[in-house]
Amino acid sequence: MIRKAFFPGCYIQGKDILRNLGEIEELKKKRVFLLATNKAVKSIVPENLSTWKSICEINYEKFSGACTWDEINRVLEIARDGVYDFIIGMGGGKTIDTARVVARQLGVKYIAAPTIAATDAPTASACVVYSNEGSVVDYFITSNPDYVLVDTRIIAEAPARFLVSGMGDALATWFEAETCDRSNFRNICGGFNLRAIMSLAEACYKTLLTYGSTAKIACENNVVSPALECIVEANTLLSGLGFESGGLSTAHGIHDCLCNLEGTHAYYHGEKVAFGTLAGLFLETRPQPLVDEVYAFCRSVGLPTTLAQIGLEGVTDRELDAAIHPVFDNKQSYLHNVRFDLTPEGIVEAIRMADALGRHLG
Ligand SMILES: [Zn+2]
């Protein structure tokens, strides 16, 4: 049995760390290309550019907003001309993924600098590329960032819904890793789980329960509190290592099914993953005290516990069934990473139970 895990080279988290680019020694006097979101170009870049220029030779480019092959090729052409040593992706998951692919194609070092803690993508090696129409066209593994720079002041100043969504993505981590580990399913790295990763996944879940609700309040008030810092670490590092090296299962599988229903398109990845986690509790017959604990957590931070809260009020069984089938029929889907034979009907029932308990709790 081969156990395997992927890690980023270095993870740096703290208040105002972007000001000095994480004091990364090897950045000094190097040529650096920064791909940044529109928002970062308007605020973070003008505030810090003169300091950055005292550290390294830096040029920046605004990200178009979509991680498509057109955008990757556009940025690749610009970055290729500059003969850079480092590429930094600054923004949300799509900016980070675009910069990641460009850096790996050019064979240069890559720094992920997330400005929100909405998913666990920044520490990971997986990339998602979309079509110009917005559907997923490619999903592949590159390699993890050489550095991850997480400035907690910037995260605290972003809307709290991003942080809560990140908690939804992180909520799935321990459950999915535990399912994969118990049943000997391979993780995203293609190996079996190390004890180190199982400990991190458990720490991820416990951190959410301990600090989730106070971190949300901190974020709503733009305060970089210790609780917020713990949750940023859970959402970004613990969840990132946990999903990639611990494996995915029903929560993300059900998320993929829900994404096939148009009503959910206005909701974030982590919000749908949270509901997928709830449905997974019923699918996998988790004990009632654990179910109660997870529902109490979701309600305390404002993660969805009903179908109506992810845009699916009044959805019929037939519609759910039609949404489940494309995922269910793909035998490679991590939806099948469970010990028993799944049926689409059983998945519909689990989704209905998750919604029923959510509505019952009010
Ligand atoms: Zn996820």
mmCIF file of C-alpha atoms and ligand atoms in Angstrom:
data_model
loop_
_atom_site.group_PDB
_atom_site.id
_atom_site.type_symbol
_atom_site.label_atom_id
_atom_site.label_comp_id
_atom_site.label_asym_id
_atom_site.label_seq_id
_atom_site.Cartn_x
_atom_site.Cartn_y
_atom_site.Cartn_z
ATOM 1 C CA MET A 1 0.000 0.000 0.000
ATOM 2 C CA ILE A 2 1.495 3.314 -1.075
ATOM 3 C CA ARG A 3 0.590 6.324 1.054
ATOM 4 C CA LYS A 4 0.969 9.691 -0.589
ATOM 5 C CA ALA A 5 0.437 13.401 0.137
ATOM 6 C CA PHE A 6 1.080 16.669 -1.681
ATOM 7 C CA PHE A 7 2.206 19.828 0.126
ATOM 8 C CA PRO A 8 2.902 23.434 -0.875
ATOM 9 C CA GLY A 9 6.553 24.438 -0.419
ATOM 10 C CA CYS A 10 5.905 27.047 2.255
ATOM 11 C CA TYR A 11 2.749 28.467 3.889
ATOM 12 C CA ILE A 12 2.895 31.980 5.368
ATOM 13 C CA GLN A 13 -0.126 33.527 7.098
ATOM 14 C CA GLY A 14 -0.461 36.766 9.046
ATOM 15 C CA LYS A 15 -1.716 40.319 9.256
ATOM 16 C CA ASP A 16 -0.221 42.680 6.645
ATOM 17 C CA ILE A 17 2.240 40.090 5.307
ATOM 18 C CA LEU A 18 1.592 41.082 1.679
ATOM 19 C CA ARG A 19 3.163 44.468 2.373
ATOM 20 C CA ASN A 20 6.598 42.793 2.421
ATOM 21 C CA LEU A 21 5.619 39.854 0.219
ATOM 22 C CA GLY A 22 5.948 37.496 3.171
ATOM 23 C CA GLU A 23 9.636 38.461 3.595
ATOM 24 C CA ILE A 24 10.526 35.700 1.161
ATOM 25 C CA GLU A 25 14.319 35.822 0.966
ATOM 26 C CA GLU A 26 14.651 34.355 -2.525
ATOM 27 C CA LEU A 27 12.310 36.999 -4.002
ATOM 28 C CA LYS A 28 14.872 39.731 -3.448
ATOM 29 C CA LYS A 29 16.018 41.422 -6.665
ATOM 30 C CA LYS A 30 14.166 38.818 -8.776
ATOM 31 C CA ARG A 31 11.852 39.476 -11.736
ATOM 32 C CA VAL A 32 8.264 38.971 -10.609
ATOM 33 C CA PHE A 33 5.040 38.910 -12.619
ATOM 34 C CA LEU A 34 1.839 39.556 -10.683
ATOM 35 C CA LEU A 35 -1.583 38.542 -12.005
ATOM 36 C CA ALA A 36 -4.202 40.289 -9.875
ATOM 37 C CA THR A 37 -7.978 40.642 -9.828
ATOM 38 C CA ASN A 38 -9.574 43.953 -10.718
ATOM 39 C CA LYS A 39 -10.232 44.616 -7.019
ATOM 40 C CA ALA A 40 -6.605 43.930 -6.058
ATOM 41 C CA VAL A 41 -5.370 46.152 -8.911
ATOM 42 C CA LYS A 42 -7.501 48.995 -7.538
ATOM 43 C CA SER A 43 -6.613 48.654 -3.845
ATOM 44 C CA ILE A 44 -3.803 46.255 -2.843
ATOM 45 C CA VAL A 45 -1.461 47.063 -5.755
ATOM 46 C CA PRO A 46 -1.443 50.898 -5.443
ATOM 47 C CA GLU A 47 -1.041 50.654 -1.655
ATOM 48 C CA ASN A 48 1.989 48.375 -1.859
ATOM 49 C CA LEU A 49 3.666 48.801 -5.237
ATOM 50 C CA SER A 50 6.449 51.135 -4.116
ATOM 51 C CA THR A 51 7.396 48.777 -1.238
ATOM 52 C CA TRP A 52 7.309 45.782 -3.576
ATOM 53 C CA LYS A 53 9.567 47.618 -6.029
ATOM 54 C CA SER A 54 12.151 48.047 -3.268
ATOM 55 C CA ILE A 55 12.183 44.239 -2.885
ATOM 56 C CA CYS A 56 12.027 42.979 -6.475
ATOM 57 C CA GLU A 57 11.434 43.966 -10.085
ATOM 58 C CA ILE A 58 7.682 43.600 -10.388
ATOM 59 C CA ASN A 59 5.174 44.045 -13.216
ATOM 60 C CA TYR A 60 1.476 43.402 -12.917
ATOM 61 C CA GLU A 61 -1.419 42.502 -15.148
ATOM 62 C CA LYS A 62 -5.159 42.581 -14.485
ATOM 63 C CA PHE A 63 -6.938 39.216 -14.592
ATOM 64 C CA SER A 64 -9.913 39.079 -16.996
ATOM 65 C CA GLY A 65 -12.164 37.347 -14.453
ATOM 66 C CA ALA A 66 -12.398 33.856 -15.998
ATOM 67 C CA CYS A 67 -9.917 30.945 -15.948
ATOM 68 C CA THR A 68 -10.282 29.937 -19.622
ATOM 69 C CA TRP A 69 -7.661 28.690 -22.103
ATOM 70 C CA ASP A 70 -8.022 32.053 -23.902
ATOM 71 C CA GLU A 71 -7.093 33.898 -20.707
ATOM 72 C CA ILE A 72 -4.285 31.467 -19.825
ATOM 73 C CA ASN A 73 -2.774 31.906 -23.315
ATOM 74 C CA ARG A 74 -3.131 35.709 -23.159
ATOM 75 C CA VAL A 75 -1.341 35.888 -19.784
ATOM 76 C CA LEU A 76 1.220 33.319 -20.931
ATOM 77 C CA GLU A 77 2.223 35.535 -23.871
ATOM 78 C CA ILE A 78 2.666 38.593 -21.638
ATOM 79 C CA ALA A 79 4.559 36.684 -18.927
ATOM 80 C CA ARG A 80 6.777 34.897 -21.477
ATOM 81 C CA ASP A 81 8.085 38.227 -22.804
ATOM 82 C CA GLY A 82 9.335 39.330 -19.396
ATOM 83 C CA VAL A 83 11.543 36.284 -18.592
ATOM 84 C CA TYR A 84 10.308 36.178 -15.000
ATOM 85 C CA ASP A 85 11.620 34.177 -12.029
ATOM 86 C CA PHE A 86 8.336 34.171 -10.083
ATOM 87 C CA ILE A 87 4.645 34.422 -10.883
ATOM 88 C CA ILE A 88 2.169 35.533 -8.231
ATOM 89 C CA GLY A 89 -1.579 34.902 -8.502
ATOM 90 C CA MET A 90 -3.501 37.365 -6.292
ATOM 91 C CA GLY A 91 -7.268 37.061 -5.878
ATOM 92 C CA GLY A 92 -9.803 34.228 -5.732
ATOM 93 C CA GLY A 93 -9.566 30.657 -7.032
ATOM 94 C CA LYS A 94 -9.801 31.534 -10.747
ATOM 95 C CA THR A 95 -6.952 34.068 -10.654
ATOM 96 C CA ILE A 96 -4.846 31.665 -8.640
ATOM 97 C CA ASP A 97 -5.523 28.786 -11.042
ATOM 98 C CA THR A 98 -4.722 30.900 -14.121
ATOM 99 C CA ALA A 99 -1.434 32.092 -12.629
ATOM 100 C CA ARG A 100 -0.651 28.533 -11.526
ATOM 101 C CA VAL A 101 -1.007 27.108 -15.042
ATOM 102 C CA VAL A 102 1.020 29.977 -16.551
ATOM 103 C CA ALA A 103 3.832 29.518 -13.997
ATOM 104 C CA ARG A 104 4.000 25.775 -14.542
ATOM 105 C CA GLN A 105 3.972 26.146 -18.339
ATOM 106 C CA LEU A 106 6.863 28.605 -18.084
ATOM 107 C CA GLY A 107 8.639 26.432 -15.517
ATOM 108 C CA VAL A 108 9.014 29.240 -12.971
ATOM 109 C CA LYS A 109 8.244 29.464 -9.254
ATOM 110 C CA TYR A 110 4.671 30.152 -8.241
ATOM 111 C CA ILE A 111 3.192 32.090 -5.304
ATOM 112 C CA ALA A 112 -0.527 31.889 -4.447
ATOM 113 C CA ALA A 113 -1.811 34.996 -2.646
ATOM 114 C CA PRO A 114 -5.532 34.505 -1.950
ATOM 115 C CA THR A 115 -7.540 37.625 -1.069
ATOM 116 C CA ILE A 116 -10.535 35.610 0.171
ATOM 117 C CA ALA A 117 -10.779 32.357 2.176
ATOM 118 C CA ALA A 118 -13.745 30.990 0.225
ATOM 119 C CA THR A 119 -12.229 27.648 -0.832
ATOM 120 C CA ASP A 120 -9.213 25.463 -0.176
ATOM 121 C CA ALA A 121 -7.854 25.863 -3.727
ATOM 122 C CA PRO A 122 -4.824 28.090 -2.937
ATOM 123 C CA THR A 123 -2.705 25.368 -1.302
ATOM 124 C CA ALA A 124 -3.674 22.666 -3.783
ATOM 125 C CA SER A 125 -2.238 21.446 -7.063
ATOM 126 C CA ALA A 126 -5.524 20.880 -8.889
ATOM 127 C CA CYS A 127 -6.657 23.374 -11.562
ATOM 128 C CA VAL A 128 -10.095 23.951 -13.022
ATOM 129 C CA VAL A 129 -10.326 25.542 -16.488
ATOM 130 C CA TYR A 130 -13.686 26.832 -17.785
ATOM 131 C CA SER A 131 -15.126 27.375 -21.275
ATOM 132 C CA ASN A 132 -15.994 30.915 -22.381
ATOM 133 C CA GLU A 133 -19.609 29.966 -21.540
ATOM 134 C CA GLY A 134 -18.685 29.100 -17.950
ATOM 135 C CA SER A 135 -18.774 25.288 -17.855
ATOM 136 C CA VAL A 136 -15.816 23.173 -16.678
ATOM 137 C CA VAL A 137 -13.690 21.990 -19.622
ATOM 138 C CA ASP A 138 -10.527 20.768 -17.877
ATOM 139 C CA TYR A 139 -9.575 19.531 -14.420
ATOM 140 C CA PHE A 140 -5.997 18.478 -13.851
ATOM 141 C CA ILE A 141 -3.179 18.262 -11.340
ATOM 142 C CA THR A 142 -0.139 20.516 -11.806
ATOM 143 C CA SER A 143 1.908 21.002 -8.651
ATOM 144 C CA ASN A 144 1.353 22.826 -5.382
ATOM 145 C CA PRO A 145 2.489 26.448 -5.019
ATOM 146 C CA ASP A 146 6.081 27.102 -3.967
ATOM 147 C CA TYR A 147 4.660 29.631 -1.501
ATOM 148 C CA VAL A 148 1.177 30.412 -0.188
ATOM 149 C CA LEU A 149 0.852 33.940 1.229
ATOM 150 C CA VAL A 150 -2.331 34.568 3.196
ATOM 151 C CA ASP A 151 -2.775 38.109 4.462
ATOM 152 C CA THR A 152 -5.396 37.891 7.190
ATOM 153 C CA ARG A 153 -6.132 41.630 7.133
ATOM 154 C CA ILE A 154 -7.174 41.351 3.481
ATOM 155 C CA ILE A 155 -9.315 38.278 4.265
ATOM 156 C CA ALA A 156 -10.939 40.114 7.211
ATOM 157 C CA GLU A 157 -11.856 43.022 4.948
ATOM 158 C CA ALA A 158 -13.559 40.785 2.336
ATOM 159 C CA PRO A 159 -17.298 40.026 2.682
ATOM 160 C CA ALA A 160 -17.983 37.476 5.456
ATOM 161 C CA ARG A 161 -19.950 35.290 3.033
ATOM 162 C CA PHE A 162 -16.625 34.246 1.456
ATOM 163 C CA LEU A 163 -15.222 33.129 4.819
ATOM 164 C CA VAL A 164 -18.434 31.239 5.630
ATOM 165 C CA SER A 165 -18.393 29.564 2.226
ATOM 166 C CA GLY A 166 -14.791 28.508 2.919
ATOM 167 C CA MET A 167 -16.004 26.942 6.157
ATOM 168 C CA GLY A 168 -18.553 24.978 4.103
ATOM 169 C CA ASP A 169 -15.787 23.605 1.885
ATOM 170 C CA ALA A 170 -13.653 22.850 4.976
ATOM 171 C CA LEU A 171 -16.585 21.133 6.720
ATOM 172 C CA ALA A 172 -16.510 18.339 4.138
ATOM 173 C CA THR A 173 -12.785 17.648 4.603
ATOM 174 C CA TRP A 174 -12.743 15.361 7.624
ATOM 175 C CA PHE A 175 -15.886 13.446 6.605
ATOM 176 C CA GLU A 176 -14.593 12.746 3.104
ATOM 177 C CA ALA A 177 -11.054 11.887 4.261
ATOM 178 C CA GLU A 178 -12.461 9.566 6.934
ATOM 179 C CA THR A 179 -14.692 7.800 4.396
ATOM 180 C CA CYS A 180 -11.814 7.353 1.935
ATOM 181 C CA ASP A 181 -9.424 6.184 4.658
ATOM 182 C CA ARG A 182 -11.828 3.698 6.242
ATOM 183 C CA SER A 183 -12.697 2.200 2.876
ATOM 184 C CA ASN A 184 -9.209 2.341 1.308
ATOM 185 C CA PHE A 185 -10.063 4.690 -1.523
ATOM 186 C CA ARG A 186 -7.242 6.608 -3.142
ATOM 187 C CA ASN A 187 -6.856 10.303 -2.486
ATOM 188 C CA ILE A 188 -6.401 12.975 -5.196
ATOM 189 C CA CYS A 189 -2.629 12.316 -5.152
ATOM 190 C CA GLY A 190 -3.346 8.731 -6.225
ATOM 191 C CA GLY A 191 -2.168 7.133 -2.969
ATOM 192 C CA PHE A 192 -3.642 6.060 0.347
ATOM 193 C CA ASN A 193 -3.908 8.381 3.306
ATOM 194 C CA LEU A 194 -1.080 9.179 5.705
ATOM 195 C CA ARG A 195 -1.830 9.474 9.447
ATOM 196 C CA ALA A 196 -0.486 13.025 9.251
ATOM 197 C CA ILE A 197 -3.260 13.996 6.854
ATOM 198 C CA MET A 198 -5.976 12.304 8.928
ATOM 199 C CA SER A 199 -4.818 14.351 11.939
ATOM 200 C CA LEU A 200 -4.929 17.560 9.881
ATOM 201 C CA ALA A 201 -8.411 16.736 8.575
ATOM 202 C CA GLU A 202 -9.665 16.141 12.113
ATOM 203 C CA ALA A 203 -8.027 19.382 13.274
ATOM 204 C CA CYS A 204 -9.818 21.143 10.424
ATOM 205 C CA TYR A 205 -13.233 19.948 11.659
ATOM 206 C CA LYS A 206 -12.479 20.734 15.328
ATOM 207 C CA THR A 207 -11.209 24.222 14.443
ATOM 208 C CA LEU A 208 -14.460 24.980 12.618
ATOM 209 C CA LEU A 209 -16.566 23.877 15.608
ATOM 210 C CA THR A 210 -14.410 25.827 18.070
ATOM 211 C CA TYR A 211 -13.913 29.119 16.248
ATOM 212 C CA GLY A 212 -16.373 29.263 13.331
ATOM 213 C CA SER A 213 -19.109 31.499 14.716
ATOM 214 C CA THR A 214 -16.770 34.026 16.390
ATOM 215 C CA ALA A 215 -14.586 34.175 13.272
ATOM 216 C CA LYS A 216 -17.658 35.083 11.240
ATOM 217 C CA ILE A 217 -18.461 37.950 13.623
ATOM 218 C CA ALA A 218 -14.822 39.110 13.436
ATOM 219 C CA CYS A 219 -14.980 39.131 9.630
ATOM 220 C CA GLU A 220 -18.292 41.002 9.608
ATOM 221 C CA ASN A 221 -16.549 43.694 11.643
ATOM 222 C CA ASN A 222 -13.240 43.540 9.719
ATOM 223 C CA VAL A 223 -11.313 42.477 12.847
ATOM 224 C CA VAL A 224 -8.273 40.197 12.525
ATOM 225 C CA SER A 225 -9.013 38.217 15.692
ATOM 226 C CA PRO A 226 -7.273 34.983 16.790
ATOM 227 C CA ALA A 227 -10.478 33.064 15.957
ATOM 228 C CA LEU A 228 -10.507 34.493 12.449
ATOM 229 C CA GLU A 229 -6.868 33.507 11.992
ATOM 230 C CA CYS A 230 -7.662 29.931 13.097
ATOM 231 C CA ILE A 231 -10.526 29.730 10.587
ATOM 232 C CA VAL A 232 -8.429 31.163 7.752
ATOM 233 C CA GLU A 233 -5.897 28.400 8.435
ATOM 234 C CA ALA A 234 -8.645 25.754 8.554
ATOM 235 C CA ASN A 235 -10.250 26.975 5.323
ATOM 236 C CA THR A 236 -7.021 27.370 3.394
ATOM 237 C CA LEU A 237 -4.298 25.057 4.715
ATOM 238 C CA LEU A 238 -6.000 22.272 6.703
ATOM 239 C CA SER A 239 -8.835 21.905 4.217
ATOM 240 C CA GLY A 240 -6.475 22.165 1.228
ATOM 241 C CA LEU A 241 -4.144 19.436 2.482
ATOM 242 C CA GLY A 242 -7.098 17.425 3.764
ATOM 243 C CA PHE A 243 -9.077 17.260 0.540
ATOM 244 C CA GLU A 244 -6.142 16.671 -1.778
ATOM 245 C CA SER A 245 -4.236 14.160 0.319
ATOM 246 C CA GLY A 246 -7.262 12.788 2.197
ATOM 247 C CA GLY A 247 -9.641 12.251 -0.704
ATOM 248 C CA LEU A 248 -13.112 13.369 -1.743
ATOM 249 C CA SER A 249 -16.353 11.456 -1.388
ATOM 250 C CA THR A 250 -20.082 12.112 -1.097
ATOM 251 C CA ALA A 251 -20.055 15.823 -0.098
ATOM 252 C CA HIS A 252 -18.289 16.920 -3.280
ATOM 253 C CA GLY A 253 -20.106 14.254 -5.307
ATOM 254 C CA ILE A 254 -23.495 15.618 -4.215
ATOM 255 C CA HIS A 255 -22.172 19.161 -4.785
ATOM 256 C CA ASP A 256 -21.479 18.174 -8.398
ATOM 257 C CA CYS A 257 -25.044 16.864 -8.739
ATOM 258 C CA LEU A 258 -26.511 20.082 -7.255
ATOM 259 C CA CYS A 259 -24.463 22.156 -9.717
ATOM 260 C CA ASN A 260 -26.515 20.585 -12.531
ATOM 261 C CA LEU A 261 -29.581 22.479 -11.255
ATOM 262 C CA GLU A 262 -29.734 26.072 -12.435
ATOM 263 C CA GLY A 263 -31.214 27.349 -9.174
ATOM 264 C CA THR A 264 -27.903 26.688 -7.382
ATOM 265 C CA HIS A 265 -25.749 28.727 -9.769
ATOM 266 C CA ALA A 266 -25.937 31.893 -7.654
ATOM 267 C CA TYR A 267 -24.491 30.010 -4.657
ATOM 268 C CA TYR A 268 -20.821 29.516 -3.817
ATOM 269 C CA HIS A 269 -18.901 26.234 -4.016
ATOM 270 C CA GLY A 270 -18.597 25.932 -0.223
ATOM 271 C CA GLU A 271 -22.302 26.585 0.350
ATOM 272 C CA LYS A 272 -23.237 23.695 -1.936
ATOM 273 C CA VAL A 273 -20.493 21.470 -0.482
ATOM 274 C CA ALA A 274 -21.912 22.155 3.015
ATOM 275 C CA PHE A 275 -25.334 20.922 1.894
ATOM 276 C CA GLY A 276 -23.608 17.955 0.209
ATOM 277 C CA THR A 277 -21.971 17.187 3.568
ATOM 278 C CA LEU A 278 -25.373 17.193 5.291
ATOM 279 C CA ALA A 279 -26.849 14.830 2.690
ATOM 280 C CA GLY A 280 -23.715 12.665 3.024
ATOM 281 C CA LEU A 281 -24.403 12.264 6.763
ATOM 282 C CA PHE A 282 -27.659 10.479 5.904
ATOM 283 C CA LEU A 283 -26.245 8.570 2.955
ATOM 284 C CA GLU A 284 -23.507 7.154 5.169
ATOM 285 C CA THR A 285 -25.744 6.652 8.232
ATOM 286 C CA ARG A 286 -23.641 8.808 10.549
ATOM 287 C CA PRO A 287 -24.747 8.672 14.224
ATOM 288 C CA GLN A 288 -27.362 11.162 15.422
ATOM 289 C CA PRO A 289 -25.081 13.087 17.869
ATOM 290 C CA LEU A 290 -22.697 13.801 14.981
ATOM 291 C CA VAL A 291 -25.603 14.861 12.741
ATOM 292 C CA ASP A 292 -26.806 17.228 15.487
ATOM 293 C CA GLU A 293 -23.311 18.671 15.895
ATOM 294 C CA VAL A 294 -22.914 19.402 12.181
ATOM 295 C CA TYR A 295 -26.373 20.996 11.876
ATOM 296 C CA ALA A 296 -25.706 23.161 14.950
ATOM 297 C CA PHE A 297 -22.418 24.309 13.384
ATOM 298 C CA CYS A 298 -24.026 25.145 10.023
ATOM 299 C CA ARG A 299 -26.797 27.107 11.717
ATOM 300 C CA SER A 300 -24.313 28.982 13.937
ATOM 301 C CA VAL A 301 -22.334 30.307 10.963
ATOM 302 C CA GLY A 302 -25.203 30.614 8.501
ATOM 303 C CA LEU A 303 -24.352 27.763 6.132
ATOM 304 C CA PRO A 304 -27.388 26.360 4.252
ATOM 305 C CA THR A 305 -29.319 23.493 5.848
ATOM 306 C CA THR A 306 -32.307 23.459 3.468
ATOM 307 C CA LEU A 307 -32.765 23.167 -0.292
ATOM 308 C CA ALA A 308 -34.464 26.578 -0.330
ATOM 309 C CA GLN A 309 -31.221 28.096 1.004
ATOM 310 C CA ILE A 310 -29.335 26.924 -2.095
ATOM 311 C CA GLY A 311 -31.972 28.084 -4.574
ATOM 312 C CA LEU A 312 -33.868 24.793 -4.828
ATOM 313 C CA GLU A 313 -37.205 25.508 -3.173
ATOM 314 C CA GLY A 314 -39.871 23.281 -4.727
ATOM 315 C CA VAL A 315 -37.369 21.099 -6.629
ATOM 316 C CA THR A 316 -39.014 17.804 -7.653
ATOM 317 C CA ASP A 317 -37.606 14.282 -7.239
ATOM 318 C CA ARG A 318 -37.569 13.995 -11.018
ATOM 319 C CA GLU A 319 -35.403 17.136 -11.307
ATOM 320 C CA LEU A 320 -33.054 15.889 -8.581
ATOM 321 C CA ASP A 321 -32.818 12.511 -10.302
ATOM 322 C CA ALA A 322 -31.963 14.168 -13.639
ATOM 323 C CA ALA A 323 -29.243 16.226 -11.905
ATOM 324 C CA ILE A 324 -27.760 13.176 -10.165
ATOM 325 C CA HIS A 325 -27.549 10.886 -13.209
ATOM 326 C CA PRO A 326 -24.660 12.535 -15.138
ATOM 327 C CA VAL A 327 -22.503 12.400 -11.982
ATOM 328 C CA PHE A 328 -23.705 8.949 -10.917
ATOM 329 C CA ASP A 329 -23.073 7.474 -14.389
ATOM 330 C CA ASN A 330 -19.456 8.656 -14.266
ATOM 331 C CA LYS A 331 -17.798 5.782 -12.433
ATOM 332 C CA GLN A 332 -14.703 7.977 -11.883
ATOM 333 C CA SER A 333 -16.743 10.444 -9.785
ATOM 334 C CA TYR A 334 -15.736 10.608 -6.115
ATOM 335 C CA LEU A 335 -19.474 10.235 -5.436
ATOM 336 C CA HIS A 336 -18.717 6.507 -5.638
ATOM 337 C CA ASN A 337 -16.060 6.643 -2.894
ATOM 338 C CA VAL A 338 -18.310 4.881 -0.374
ATOM 339 C CA ARG A 339 -18.365 1.318 0.878
ATOM 340 C CA PHE A 340 -21.802 0.380 -0.408
ATOM 341 C CA ASP A 341 -23.627 0.369 -3.733
ATOM 342 C CA LEU A 342 -25.119 3.792 -4.288
ATOM 343 C CA THR A 343 -28.378 4.308 -6.129
ATOM 344 C CA PRO A 344 -29.720 7.604 -7.514
ATOM 345 C CA GLU A 345 -32.865 6.962 -5.478
ATOM 346 C CA GLY A 346 -30.797 6.657 -2.279
ATOM 347 C CA ILE A 347 -29.074 9.967 -3.056
ATOM 348 C CA VAL A 348 -32.438 11.700 -3.609
ATOM 349 C CA GLU A 349 -33.613 10.316 -0.245
ATOM 350 C CA ALA A 350 -30.471 11.564 1.521
ATOM 351 C CA ILE A 351 -30.945 15.042 -0.005
ATOM 352 C CA ARG A 352 -34.605 15.006 1.095
ATOM 353 C CA MET A 353 -33.630 13.967 4.638
ATOM 354 C CA ALA A 354 -30.986 16.702 4.867
ATOM 355 C CA ASP A 355 -33.565 19.274 3.786
ATOM 356 C CA ALA A 356 -36.277 17.864 6.083
ATOM 357 C CA LEU A 357 -34.083 18.109 9.191
ATOM 358 C CA GLY A 358 -32.975 21.615 8.182
ATOM 359 C CA ARG A 359 -36.602 22.730 7.842
ATOM 360 C CA HIS A 360 -37.578 20.938 11.065
ATOM 361 C CA LEU A 361 -34.910 22.871 12.988
ATOM 362 C CA GLY A 362 -36.269 26.047 11.407
HETATM 363 ZN ZN ZN B 1 -14.176 21.922 -2.463
#
